[in-house]
CSV table of C-alpha atoms in Angstrom, one decimal:
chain,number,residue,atom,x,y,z
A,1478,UNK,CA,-8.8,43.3,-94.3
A,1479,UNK,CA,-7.9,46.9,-93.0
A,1480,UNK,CA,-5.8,49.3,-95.4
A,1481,UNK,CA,-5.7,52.7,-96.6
A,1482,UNK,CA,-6.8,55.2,-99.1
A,1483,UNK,CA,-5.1,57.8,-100.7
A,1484,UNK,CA,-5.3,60.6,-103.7
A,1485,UNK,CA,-4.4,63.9,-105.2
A,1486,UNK,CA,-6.8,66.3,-103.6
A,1487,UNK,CA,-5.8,69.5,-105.9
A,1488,UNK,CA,-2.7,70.6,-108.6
A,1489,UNK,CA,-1.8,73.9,-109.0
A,1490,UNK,CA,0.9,75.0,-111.7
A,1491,UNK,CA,4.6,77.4,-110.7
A,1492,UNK,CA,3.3,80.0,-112.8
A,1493,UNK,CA,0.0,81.0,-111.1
A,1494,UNK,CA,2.2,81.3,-107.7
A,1495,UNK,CA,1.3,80.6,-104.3
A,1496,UNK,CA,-2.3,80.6,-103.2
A,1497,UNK,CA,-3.6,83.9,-101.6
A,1498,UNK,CA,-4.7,84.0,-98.0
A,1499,UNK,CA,-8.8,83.5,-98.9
A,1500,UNK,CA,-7.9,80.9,-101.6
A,1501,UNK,CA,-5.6,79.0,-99.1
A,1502,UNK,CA,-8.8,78.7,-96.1
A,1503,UNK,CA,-11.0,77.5,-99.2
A,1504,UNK,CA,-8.9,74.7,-99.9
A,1505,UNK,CA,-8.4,73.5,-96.5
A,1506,UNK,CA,-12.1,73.6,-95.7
A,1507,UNK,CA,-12.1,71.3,-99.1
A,1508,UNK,CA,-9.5,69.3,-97.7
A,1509,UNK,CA,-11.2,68.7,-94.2
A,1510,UNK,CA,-14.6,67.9,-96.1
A,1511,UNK,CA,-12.7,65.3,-98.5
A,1512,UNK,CA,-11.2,64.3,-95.8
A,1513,UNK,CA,-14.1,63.3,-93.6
A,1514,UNK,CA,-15.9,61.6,-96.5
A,1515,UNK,CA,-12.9,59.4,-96.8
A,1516,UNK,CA,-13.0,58.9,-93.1
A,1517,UNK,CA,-17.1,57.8,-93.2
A,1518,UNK,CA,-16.2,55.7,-96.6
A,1519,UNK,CA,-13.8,53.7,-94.3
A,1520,UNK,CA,-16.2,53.5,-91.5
A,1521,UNK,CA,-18.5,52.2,-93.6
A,1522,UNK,CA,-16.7,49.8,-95.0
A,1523,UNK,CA,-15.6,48.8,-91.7
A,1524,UNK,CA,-19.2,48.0,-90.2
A,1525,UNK,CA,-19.8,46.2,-93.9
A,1526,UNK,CA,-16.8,43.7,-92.6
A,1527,UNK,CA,-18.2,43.2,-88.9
A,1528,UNK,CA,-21.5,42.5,-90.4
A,1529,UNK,CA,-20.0,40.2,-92.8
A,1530,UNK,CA,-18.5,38.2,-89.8
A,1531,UNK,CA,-21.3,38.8,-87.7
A,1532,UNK,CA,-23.5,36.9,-90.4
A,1533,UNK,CA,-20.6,34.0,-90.8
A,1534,UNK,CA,-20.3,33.5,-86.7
A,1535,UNK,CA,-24.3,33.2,-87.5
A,1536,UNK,CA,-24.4,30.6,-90.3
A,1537,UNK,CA,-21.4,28.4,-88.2
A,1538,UNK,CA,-23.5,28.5,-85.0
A,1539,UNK,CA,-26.9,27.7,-87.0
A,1540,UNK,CA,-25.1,24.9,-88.7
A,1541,UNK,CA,-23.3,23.2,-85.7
A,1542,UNK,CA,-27.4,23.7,-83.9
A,1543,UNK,CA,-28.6,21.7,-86.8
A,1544,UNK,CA,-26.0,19.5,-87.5
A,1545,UNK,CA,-26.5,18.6,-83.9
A,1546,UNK,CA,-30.0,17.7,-84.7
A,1547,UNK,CA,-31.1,13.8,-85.2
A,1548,UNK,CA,-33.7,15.4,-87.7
A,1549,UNK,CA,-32.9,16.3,-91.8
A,1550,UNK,CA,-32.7,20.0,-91.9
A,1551,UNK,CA,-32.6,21.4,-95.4
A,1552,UNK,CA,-33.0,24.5,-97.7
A,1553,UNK,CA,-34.2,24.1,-101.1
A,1554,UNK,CA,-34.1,26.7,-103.7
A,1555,UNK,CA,-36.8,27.4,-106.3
A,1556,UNK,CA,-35.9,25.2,-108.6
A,1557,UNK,CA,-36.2,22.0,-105.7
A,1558,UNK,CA,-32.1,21.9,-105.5
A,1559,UNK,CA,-30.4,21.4,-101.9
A,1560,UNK,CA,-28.7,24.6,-101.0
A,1561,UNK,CA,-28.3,22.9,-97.2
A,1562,UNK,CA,-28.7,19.9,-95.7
A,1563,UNK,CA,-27.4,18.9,-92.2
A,1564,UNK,CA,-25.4,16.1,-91.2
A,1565,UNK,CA,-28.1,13.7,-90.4
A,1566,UNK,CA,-28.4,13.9,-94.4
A,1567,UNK,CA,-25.6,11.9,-94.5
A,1568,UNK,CA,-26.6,9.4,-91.6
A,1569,UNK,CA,-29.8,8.8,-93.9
A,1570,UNK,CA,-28.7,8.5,-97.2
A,1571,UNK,CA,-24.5,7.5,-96.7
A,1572,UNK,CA,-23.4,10.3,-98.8
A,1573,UNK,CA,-21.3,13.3,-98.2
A,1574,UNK,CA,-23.4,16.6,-97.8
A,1575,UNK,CA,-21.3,18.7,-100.9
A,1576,UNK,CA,-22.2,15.4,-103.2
A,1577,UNK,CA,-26.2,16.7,-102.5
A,1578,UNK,CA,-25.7,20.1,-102.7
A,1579,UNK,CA,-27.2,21.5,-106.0
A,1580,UNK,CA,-28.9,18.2,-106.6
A,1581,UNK,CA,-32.5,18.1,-107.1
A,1582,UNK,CA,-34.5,16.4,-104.7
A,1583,UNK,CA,-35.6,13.7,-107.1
A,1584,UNK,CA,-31.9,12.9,-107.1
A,1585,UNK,CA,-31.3,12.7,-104.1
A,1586,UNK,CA,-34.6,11.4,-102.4
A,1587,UNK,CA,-35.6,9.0,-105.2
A,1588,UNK,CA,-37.8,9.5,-108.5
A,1589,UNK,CA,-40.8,7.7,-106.3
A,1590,UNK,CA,-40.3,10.0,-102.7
A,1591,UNK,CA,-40.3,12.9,-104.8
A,1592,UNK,CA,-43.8,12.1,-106.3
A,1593,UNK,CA,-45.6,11.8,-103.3
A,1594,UNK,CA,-43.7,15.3,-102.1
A,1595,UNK,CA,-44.2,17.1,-105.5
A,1596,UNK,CA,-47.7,18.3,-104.2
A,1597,UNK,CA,-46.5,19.5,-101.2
A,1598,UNK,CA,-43.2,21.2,-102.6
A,1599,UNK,CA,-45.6,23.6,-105.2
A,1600,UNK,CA,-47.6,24.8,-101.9
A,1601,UNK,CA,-45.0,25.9,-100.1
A,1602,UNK,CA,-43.2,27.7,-103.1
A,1603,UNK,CA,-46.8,29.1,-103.9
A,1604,UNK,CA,-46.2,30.7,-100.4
A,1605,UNK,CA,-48.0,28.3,-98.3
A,1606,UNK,CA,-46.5,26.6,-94.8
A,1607,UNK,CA,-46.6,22.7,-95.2
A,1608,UNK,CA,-47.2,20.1,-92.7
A,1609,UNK,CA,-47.7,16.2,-93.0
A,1610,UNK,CA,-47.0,13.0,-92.7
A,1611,UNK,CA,-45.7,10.7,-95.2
A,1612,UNK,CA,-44.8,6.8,-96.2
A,1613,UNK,CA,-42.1,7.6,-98.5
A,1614,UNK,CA,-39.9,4.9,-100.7
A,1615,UNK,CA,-36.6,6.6,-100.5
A,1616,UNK,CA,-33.8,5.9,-103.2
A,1617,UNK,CA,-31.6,3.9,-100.9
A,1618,UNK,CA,-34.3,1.4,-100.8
A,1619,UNK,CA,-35.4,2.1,-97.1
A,1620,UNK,CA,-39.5,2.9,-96.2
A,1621,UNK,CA,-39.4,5.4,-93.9
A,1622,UNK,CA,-42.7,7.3,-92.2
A,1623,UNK,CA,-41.8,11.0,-91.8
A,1624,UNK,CA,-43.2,14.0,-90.2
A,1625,UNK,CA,-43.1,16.9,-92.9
A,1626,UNK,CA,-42.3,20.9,-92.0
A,1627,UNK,CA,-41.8,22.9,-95.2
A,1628,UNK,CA,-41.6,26.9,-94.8
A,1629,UNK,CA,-41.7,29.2,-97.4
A,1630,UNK,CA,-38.5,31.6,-97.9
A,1631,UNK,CA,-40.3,35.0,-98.8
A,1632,UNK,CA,-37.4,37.6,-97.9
A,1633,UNK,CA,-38.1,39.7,-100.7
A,1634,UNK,CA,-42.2,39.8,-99.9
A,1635,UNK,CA,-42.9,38.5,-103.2
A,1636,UNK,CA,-43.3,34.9,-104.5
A,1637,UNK,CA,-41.3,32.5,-102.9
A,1638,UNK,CA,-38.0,32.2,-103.8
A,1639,UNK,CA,-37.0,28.6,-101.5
A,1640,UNK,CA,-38.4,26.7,-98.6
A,1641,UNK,CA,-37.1,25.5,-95.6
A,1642,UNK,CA,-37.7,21.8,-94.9
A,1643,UNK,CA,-37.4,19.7,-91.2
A,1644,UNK,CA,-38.0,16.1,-91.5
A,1645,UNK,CA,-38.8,13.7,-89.1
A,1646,UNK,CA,-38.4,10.0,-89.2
A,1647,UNK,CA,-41.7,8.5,-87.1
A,1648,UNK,CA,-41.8,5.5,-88.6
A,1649,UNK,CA,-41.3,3.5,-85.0
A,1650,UNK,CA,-43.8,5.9,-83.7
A,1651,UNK,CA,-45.9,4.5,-86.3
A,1652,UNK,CA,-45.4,0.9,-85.7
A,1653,UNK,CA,-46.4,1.8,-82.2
A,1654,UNK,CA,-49.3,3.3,-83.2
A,1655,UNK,CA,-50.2,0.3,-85.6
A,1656,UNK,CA,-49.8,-2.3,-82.7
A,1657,UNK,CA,-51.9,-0.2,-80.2
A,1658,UNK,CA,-54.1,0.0,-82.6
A,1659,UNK,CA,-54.1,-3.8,-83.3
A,1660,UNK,CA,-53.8,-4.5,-79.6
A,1661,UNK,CA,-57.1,-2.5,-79.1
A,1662,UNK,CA,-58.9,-3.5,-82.0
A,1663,UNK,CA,-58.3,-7.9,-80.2
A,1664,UNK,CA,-59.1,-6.6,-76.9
A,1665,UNK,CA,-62.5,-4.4,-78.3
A,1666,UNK,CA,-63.1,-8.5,-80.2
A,1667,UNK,CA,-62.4,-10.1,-77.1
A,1668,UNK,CA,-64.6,-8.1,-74.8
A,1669,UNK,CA,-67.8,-7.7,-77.3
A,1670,UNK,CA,-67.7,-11.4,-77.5
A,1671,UNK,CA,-67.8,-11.8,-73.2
A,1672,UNK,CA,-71.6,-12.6,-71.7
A,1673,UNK,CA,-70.6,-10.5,-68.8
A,1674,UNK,CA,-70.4,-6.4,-69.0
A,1675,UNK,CA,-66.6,-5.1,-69.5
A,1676,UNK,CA,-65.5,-2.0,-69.3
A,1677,UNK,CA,-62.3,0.1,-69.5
A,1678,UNK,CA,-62.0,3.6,-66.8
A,1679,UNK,CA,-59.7,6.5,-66.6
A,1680,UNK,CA,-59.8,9.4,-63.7
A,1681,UNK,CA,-63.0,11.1,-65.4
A,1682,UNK,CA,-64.9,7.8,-65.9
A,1683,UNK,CA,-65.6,5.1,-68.3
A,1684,UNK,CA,-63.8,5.5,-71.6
A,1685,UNK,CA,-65.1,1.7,-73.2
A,1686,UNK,CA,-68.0,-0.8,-72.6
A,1687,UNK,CA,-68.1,-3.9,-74.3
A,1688,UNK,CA,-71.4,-4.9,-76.4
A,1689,UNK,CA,-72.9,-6.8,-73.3
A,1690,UNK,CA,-72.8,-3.8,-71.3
A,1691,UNK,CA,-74.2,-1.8,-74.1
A,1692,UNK,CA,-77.2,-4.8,-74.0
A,1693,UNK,CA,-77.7,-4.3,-70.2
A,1694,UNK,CA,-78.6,-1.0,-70.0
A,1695,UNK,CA,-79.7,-0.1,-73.7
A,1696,UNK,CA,-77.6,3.0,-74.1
A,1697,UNK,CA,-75.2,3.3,-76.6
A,1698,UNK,CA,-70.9,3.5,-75.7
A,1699,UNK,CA,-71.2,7.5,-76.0
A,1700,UNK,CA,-74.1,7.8,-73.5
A,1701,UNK,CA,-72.0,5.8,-71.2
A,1702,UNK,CA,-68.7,7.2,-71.2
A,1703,UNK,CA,-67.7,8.9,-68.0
A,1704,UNK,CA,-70.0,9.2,-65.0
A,1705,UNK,CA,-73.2,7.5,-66.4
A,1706,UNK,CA,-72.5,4.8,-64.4
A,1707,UNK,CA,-73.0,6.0,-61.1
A,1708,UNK,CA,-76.7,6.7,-62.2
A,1709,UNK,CA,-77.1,3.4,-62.8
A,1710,UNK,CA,-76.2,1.6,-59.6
A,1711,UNK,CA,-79.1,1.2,-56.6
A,1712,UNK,CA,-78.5,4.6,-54.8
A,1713,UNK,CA,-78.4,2.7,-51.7
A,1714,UNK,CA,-75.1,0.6,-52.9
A,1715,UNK,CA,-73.5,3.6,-54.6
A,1716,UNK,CA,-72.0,5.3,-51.4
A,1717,UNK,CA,-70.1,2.0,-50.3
A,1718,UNK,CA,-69.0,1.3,-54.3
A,1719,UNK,CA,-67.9,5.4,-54.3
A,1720,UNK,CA,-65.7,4.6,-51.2
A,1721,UNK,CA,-64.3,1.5,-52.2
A,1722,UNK,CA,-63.5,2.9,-55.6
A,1723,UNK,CA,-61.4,5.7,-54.0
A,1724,UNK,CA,-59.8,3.3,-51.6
A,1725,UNK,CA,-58.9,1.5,-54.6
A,1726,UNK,CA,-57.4,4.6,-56.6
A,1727,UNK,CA,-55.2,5.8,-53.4
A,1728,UNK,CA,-53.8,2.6,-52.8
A,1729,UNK,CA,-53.5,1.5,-56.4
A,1730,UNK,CA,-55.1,-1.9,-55.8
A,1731,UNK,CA,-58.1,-3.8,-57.3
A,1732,UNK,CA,-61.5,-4.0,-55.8
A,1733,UNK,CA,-64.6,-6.1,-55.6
A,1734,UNK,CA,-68.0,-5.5,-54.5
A,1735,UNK,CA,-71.6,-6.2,-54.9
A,1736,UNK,CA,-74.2,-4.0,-55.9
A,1737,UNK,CA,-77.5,-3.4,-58.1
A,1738,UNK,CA,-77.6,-1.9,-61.4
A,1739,UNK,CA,-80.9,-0.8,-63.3
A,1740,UNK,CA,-81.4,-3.1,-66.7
A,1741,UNK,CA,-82.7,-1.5,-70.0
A,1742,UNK,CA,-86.5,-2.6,-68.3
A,1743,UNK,CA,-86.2,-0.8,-65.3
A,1744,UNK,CA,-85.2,-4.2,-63.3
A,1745,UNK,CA,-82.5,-4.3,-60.3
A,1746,UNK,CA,-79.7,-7.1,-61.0
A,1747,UNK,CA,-77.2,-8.2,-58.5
A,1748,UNK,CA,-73.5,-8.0,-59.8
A,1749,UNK,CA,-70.7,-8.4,-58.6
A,1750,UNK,CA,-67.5,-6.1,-59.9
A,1751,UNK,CA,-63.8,-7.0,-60.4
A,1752,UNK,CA,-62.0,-4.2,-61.6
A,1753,UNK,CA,-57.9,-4.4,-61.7
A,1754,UNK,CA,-55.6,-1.4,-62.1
A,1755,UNK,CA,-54.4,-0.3,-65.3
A,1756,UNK,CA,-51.1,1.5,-64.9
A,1757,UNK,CA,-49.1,3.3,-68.4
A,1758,UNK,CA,-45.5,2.4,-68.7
A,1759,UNK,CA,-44.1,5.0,-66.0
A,1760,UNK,CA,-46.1,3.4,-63.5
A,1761,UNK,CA,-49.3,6.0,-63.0
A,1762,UNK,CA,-52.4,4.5,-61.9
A,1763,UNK,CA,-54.5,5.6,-65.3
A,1764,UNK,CA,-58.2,3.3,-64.5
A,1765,UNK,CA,-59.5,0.2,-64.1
A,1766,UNK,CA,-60.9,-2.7,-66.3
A,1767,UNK,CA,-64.0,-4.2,-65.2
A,1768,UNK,CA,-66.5,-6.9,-65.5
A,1769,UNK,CA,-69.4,-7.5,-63.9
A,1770,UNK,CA,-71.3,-11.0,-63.4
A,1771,UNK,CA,-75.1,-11.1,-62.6
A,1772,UNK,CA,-75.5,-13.2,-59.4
A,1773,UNK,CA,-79.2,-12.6,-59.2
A,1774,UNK,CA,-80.2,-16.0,-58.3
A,1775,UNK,CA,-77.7,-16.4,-56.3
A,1776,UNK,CA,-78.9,-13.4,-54.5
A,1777,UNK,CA,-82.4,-15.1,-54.6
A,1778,UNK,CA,-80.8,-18.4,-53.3
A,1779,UNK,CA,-79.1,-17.1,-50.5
A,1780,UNK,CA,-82.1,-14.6,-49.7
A,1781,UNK,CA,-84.8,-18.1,-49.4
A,1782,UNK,CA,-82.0,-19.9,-48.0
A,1783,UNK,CA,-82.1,-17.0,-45.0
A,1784,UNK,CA,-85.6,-17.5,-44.9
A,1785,UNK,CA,-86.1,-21.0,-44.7
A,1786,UNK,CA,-83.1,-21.3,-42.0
A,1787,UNK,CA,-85.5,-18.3,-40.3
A,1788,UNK,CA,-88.3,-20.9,-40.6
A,1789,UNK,CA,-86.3,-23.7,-39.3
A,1790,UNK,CA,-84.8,-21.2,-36.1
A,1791,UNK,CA,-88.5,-20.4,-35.7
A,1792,UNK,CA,-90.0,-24.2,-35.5
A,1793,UNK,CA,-86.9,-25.8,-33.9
A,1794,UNK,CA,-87.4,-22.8,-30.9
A,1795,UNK,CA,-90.9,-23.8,-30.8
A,1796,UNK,CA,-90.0,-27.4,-29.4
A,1797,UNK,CA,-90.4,-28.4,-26.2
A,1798,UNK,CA,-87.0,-30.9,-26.7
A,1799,UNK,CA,-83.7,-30.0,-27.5
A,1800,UNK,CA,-82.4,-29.8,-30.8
A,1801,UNK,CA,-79.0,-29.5,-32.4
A,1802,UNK,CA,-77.3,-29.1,-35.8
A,1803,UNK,CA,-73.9,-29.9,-36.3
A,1804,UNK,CA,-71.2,-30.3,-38.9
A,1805,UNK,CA,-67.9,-31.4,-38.7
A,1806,UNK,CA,-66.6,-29.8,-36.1
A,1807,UNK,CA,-69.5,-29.8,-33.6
A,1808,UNK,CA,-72.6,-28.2,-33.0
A,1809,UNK,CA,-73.6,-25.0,-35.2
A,1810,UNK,CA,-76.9,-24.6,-34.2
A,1811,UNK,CA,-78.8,-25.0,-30.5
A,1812,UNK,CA,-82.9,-24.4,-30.2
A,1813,UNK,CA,-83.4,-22.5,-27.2
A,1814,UNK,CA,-84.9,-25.9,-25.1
A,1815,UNK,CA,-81.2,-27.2,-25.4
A,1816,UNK,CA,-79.7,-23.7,-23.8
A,1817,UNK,CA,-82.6,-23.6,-21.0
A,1818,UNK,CA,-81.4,-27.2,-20.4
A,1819,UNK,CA,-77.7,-26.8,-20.1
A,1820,UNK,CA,-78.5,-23.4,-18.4
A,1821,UNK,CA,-75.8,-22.3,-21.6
A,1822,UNK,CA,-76.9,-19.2,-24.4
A,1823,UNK,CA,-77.4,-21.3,-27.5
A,1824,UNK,CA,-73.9,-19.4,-28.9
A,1825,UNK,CA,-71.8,-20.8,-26.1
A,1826,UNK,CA,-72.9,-24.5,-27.0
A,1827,UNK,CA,-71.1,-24.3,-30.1
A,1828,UNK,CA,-68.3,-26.7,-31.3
A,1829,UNK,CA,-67.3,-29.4,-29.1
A,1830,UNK,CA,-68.9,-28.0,-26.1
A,1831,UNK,CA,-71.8,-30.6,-25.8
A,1832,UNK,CA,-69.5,-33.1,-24.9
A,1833,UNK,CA,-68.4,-31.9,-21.8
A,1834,UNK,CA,-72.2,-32.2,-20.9
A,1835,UNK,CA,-72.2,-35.6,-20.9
A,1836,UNK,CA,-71.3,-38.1,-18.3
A,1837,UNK,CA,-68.0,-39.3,-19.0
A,1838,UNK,CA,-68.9,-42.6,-19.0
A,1839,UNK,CA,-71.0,-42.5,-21.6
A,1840,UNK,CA,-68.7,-40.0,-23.5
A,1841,UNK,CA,-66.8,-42.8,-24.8
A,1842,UNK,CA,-69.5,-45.2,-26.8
A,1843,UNK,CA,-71.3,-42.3,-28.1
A,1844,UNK,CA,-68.4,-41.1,-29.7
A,1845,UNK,CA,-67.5,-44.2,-31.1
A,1846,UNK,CA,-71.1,-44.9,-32.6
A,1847,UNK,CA,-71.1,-41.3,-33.7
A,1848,UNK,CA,-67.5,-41.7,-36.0
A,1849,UNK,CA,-69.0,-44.9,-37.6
A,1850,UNK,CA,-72.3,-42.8,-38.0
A,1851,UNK,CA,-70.2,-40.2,-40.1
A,1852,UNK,CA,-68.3,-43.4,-41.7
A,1853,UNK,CA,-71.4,-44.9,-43.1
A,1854,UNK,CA,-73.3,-41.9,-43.5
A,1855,UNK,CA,-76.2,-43.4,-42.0
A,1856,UNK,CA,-78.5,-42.3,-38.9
A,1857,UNK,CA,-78.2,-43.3,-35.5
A,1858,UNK,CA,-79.4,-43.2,-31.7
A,1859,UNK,CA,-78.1,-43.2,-28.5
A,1860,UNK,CA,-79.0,-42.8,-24.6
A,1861,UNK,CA,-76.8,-41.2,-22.6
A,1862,UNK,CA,-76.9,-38.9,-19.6
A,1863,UNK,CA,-76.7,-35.3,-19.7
A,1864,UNK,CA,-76.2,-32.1,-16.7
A,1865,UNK,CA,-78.5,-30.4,-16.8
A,1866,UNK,CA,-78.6,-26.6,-15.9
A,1867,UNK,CA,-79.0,-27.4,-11.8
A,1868,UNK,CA,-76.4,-30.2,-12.0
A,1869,UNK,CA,-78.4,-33.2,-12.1
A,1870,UNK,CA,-77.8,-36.0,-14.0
A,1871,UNK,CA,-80.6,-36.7,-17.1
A,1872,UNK,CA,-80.8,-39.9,-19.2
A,1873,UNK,CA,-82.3,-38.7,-22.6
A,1874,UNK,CA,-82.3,-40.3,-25.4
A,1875,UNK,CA,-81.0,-38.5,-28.9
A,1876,UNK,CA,-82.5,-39.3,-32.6
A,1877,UNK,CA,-79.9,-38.3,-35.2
A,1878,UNK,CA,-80.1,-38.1,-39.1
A,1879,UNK,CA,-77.5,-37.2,-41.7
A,1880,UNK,CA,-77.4,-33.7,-43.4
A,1881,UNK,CA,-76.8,-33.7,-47.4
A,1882,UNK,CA,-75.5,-30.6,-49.3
């Protein structure tokens, strides 16, 4: 509040008489100088009150900022009393904020919370910053995990003479964590007890193999995480796997492919991969799970079963006769003596096509004796006549046995 000052700035008695001319400027120079240090007292003053209000707009805005906060803001002095809390204080523990204030935090927090944060309060009023997390008991009965931030107040430069404290309730971060964890640990139990290779990527690589990958190639999980596994696929596969993999990543789909991959003994095995997308909870594509399945002898199977139908191409070629396979449908295989007959390429007699060779008076009994044939499962013959190539009419006579799977 603005005022004024006032004062006697000299006496003087009757008897002495009215000043002289010389005393008279010397006491209005005094005057002027007791004048303006009256003048820089009130200035003073006057920036003491601006600063004062200054510093209380401050504290208000700082207070409504953490008030506004969802996270326990506090000062504590020395002696571990509240000289602040915010207002989530009172969201956490249902009491009014100027009930704490003064108390220490034992009283407030609970004989047991203040144990466990005992340690950590004589660091930080020994000068040191403080950060950790915590299971507390609090006093209203409720376990909370809490992210610790306690900051020494060292205005004076010396010892500490307070701390600032922000805590953080994480305790559903926590759970989280917990049930990852728990999640990963059953899928980790899952996978090491698959016979096939599993394996978990991100964008750099493979970031987890399951034990029967580990047995396949004979490196540990470290020496296999990222890249590593593109050294261990036939280098003649790995350009098709590379493209189908970044197919796979642009259109954020699975893929599947066969390949070989190098065993611990140096050996090739033929697997084949299934990977599916993993995506995180926004949606983002962040790798693939994998397994692989050795189909080796299948590989094997399929490669003797090529050769043997090679050998069977080469013989039935080698007849003078015609000779056919069929299935269901028709005819899926012709020697070359049939196609020089019907003057046909052997890939044009496929199907139903042989029938329109034959006479259609014969068409009629052969097809009859061929459905019971495929009825009974049995073998059976017929004569019937056939155009040949030029358009003459040939009687042969055809020898037919069942095929078995």
């Amino acid at each position: 509040e603005r005022g004024c000052a006032g004062g006697v700035l000299s006496t003087r008695s009757e008897a002495e008489g009215p000043p002289s001319r010389s005393e008279g400027r010397g006491r209005a120079a005094r005057l002027e100088a007791e004048i303006a240090q009256l003048r820089a007292s009130l200035a003073d003053r006057e920036q003491q009150i601006d600063r004062l209000n200054a510093r209380a707009l401050q504290e208000s805005q700082i207070r409504l900022v953490a008030d506004s906060l969802p996270v326990l803001i506090s000062y504590v002095d020395v002696e571990g009393r509240y000289r602040f809390n915010n207002k989530a204080y009172e969201r956490w523990f249902g009491r009014a904020r100027k009930e704490m204030y003064g108390r220490h935090l034992a009283e407030v927090d609970g004989e047991a919370a203040f144990e466990e944060l005992r340690p950590l309060v004589e660091r930080v009023l020994a000068g040191e910053r403080v950060s950790a997390d915590k299971s507390l008991a609090y006093k209203d009965g409720a376990d909370r995990y809490v992210h610790l931030e306690y900051a020494p107040d060292r205005r004076k430069k010396s010892a500490a003479v307070g701390f600032y404290a922000l805590v953080q309730d994480i305790s559903e971060a926590k759970r989280g964590e917990a049930e990852l964890r728990e999640s990963e640990a059953r899928f980790r139990a899952m996978a090491d007890s698959a016979p096939a290779p599993v394996w978990v990527t991100n964008a750099d690589g493979i970031e987890f193999v399951n034990h029967a990958y580990v047995e396949l190639t004979g490196l540990p999980l470290e020496a296999l995480k990222g890249d590593v596994w593109t050294r261990l696929i036939h280098p003649d596969d790995l350009p098709p796997v590379l493209e189908a993999r970044a197919k796979a990543w642009r259109d954020r789909e699975g893929y599947i492919y066969d390949g070989r991959f190098r065993r611990f003994d140096g050996e090739w095995l033929w697997m084949r991969v299934s990977s599916r997308p993993r995506f995180a909870d926004g949606g983002a594509l962040i790798g693939y799970v994998g397994m692989a399945i050795d189909i080796s002898d299948a590989k094997r199977a399929e490669a003797e079963l090529r050769e043997s139908e090679a050998r069977f191409r080469a013989v039935a070629d080698s007849a003078p006769a015609p000779v056919w396979v069929t299935n269901a449908d028709g005819i899926e295989f012709a020697n070359r003596a049939l196609a020089e007959f019907s003057g046909r390429a052997a890939r044009e007699l496929l199907g139903g096509v042989w029938m329109s060779l034959m006479h259609p008076d014969d068409a009629a009994p052969v097809q009859a004796q061929r459905a019971a044939a495929w009825a009974s499962e049995a073998p059976y013959e017929f004569e019937a006549r056939f155009r040949r190539h030029d358009g003459e009419w040939r009687w042969l006579r055809a020898s037919c046995k069942p095929r078995e799977t």
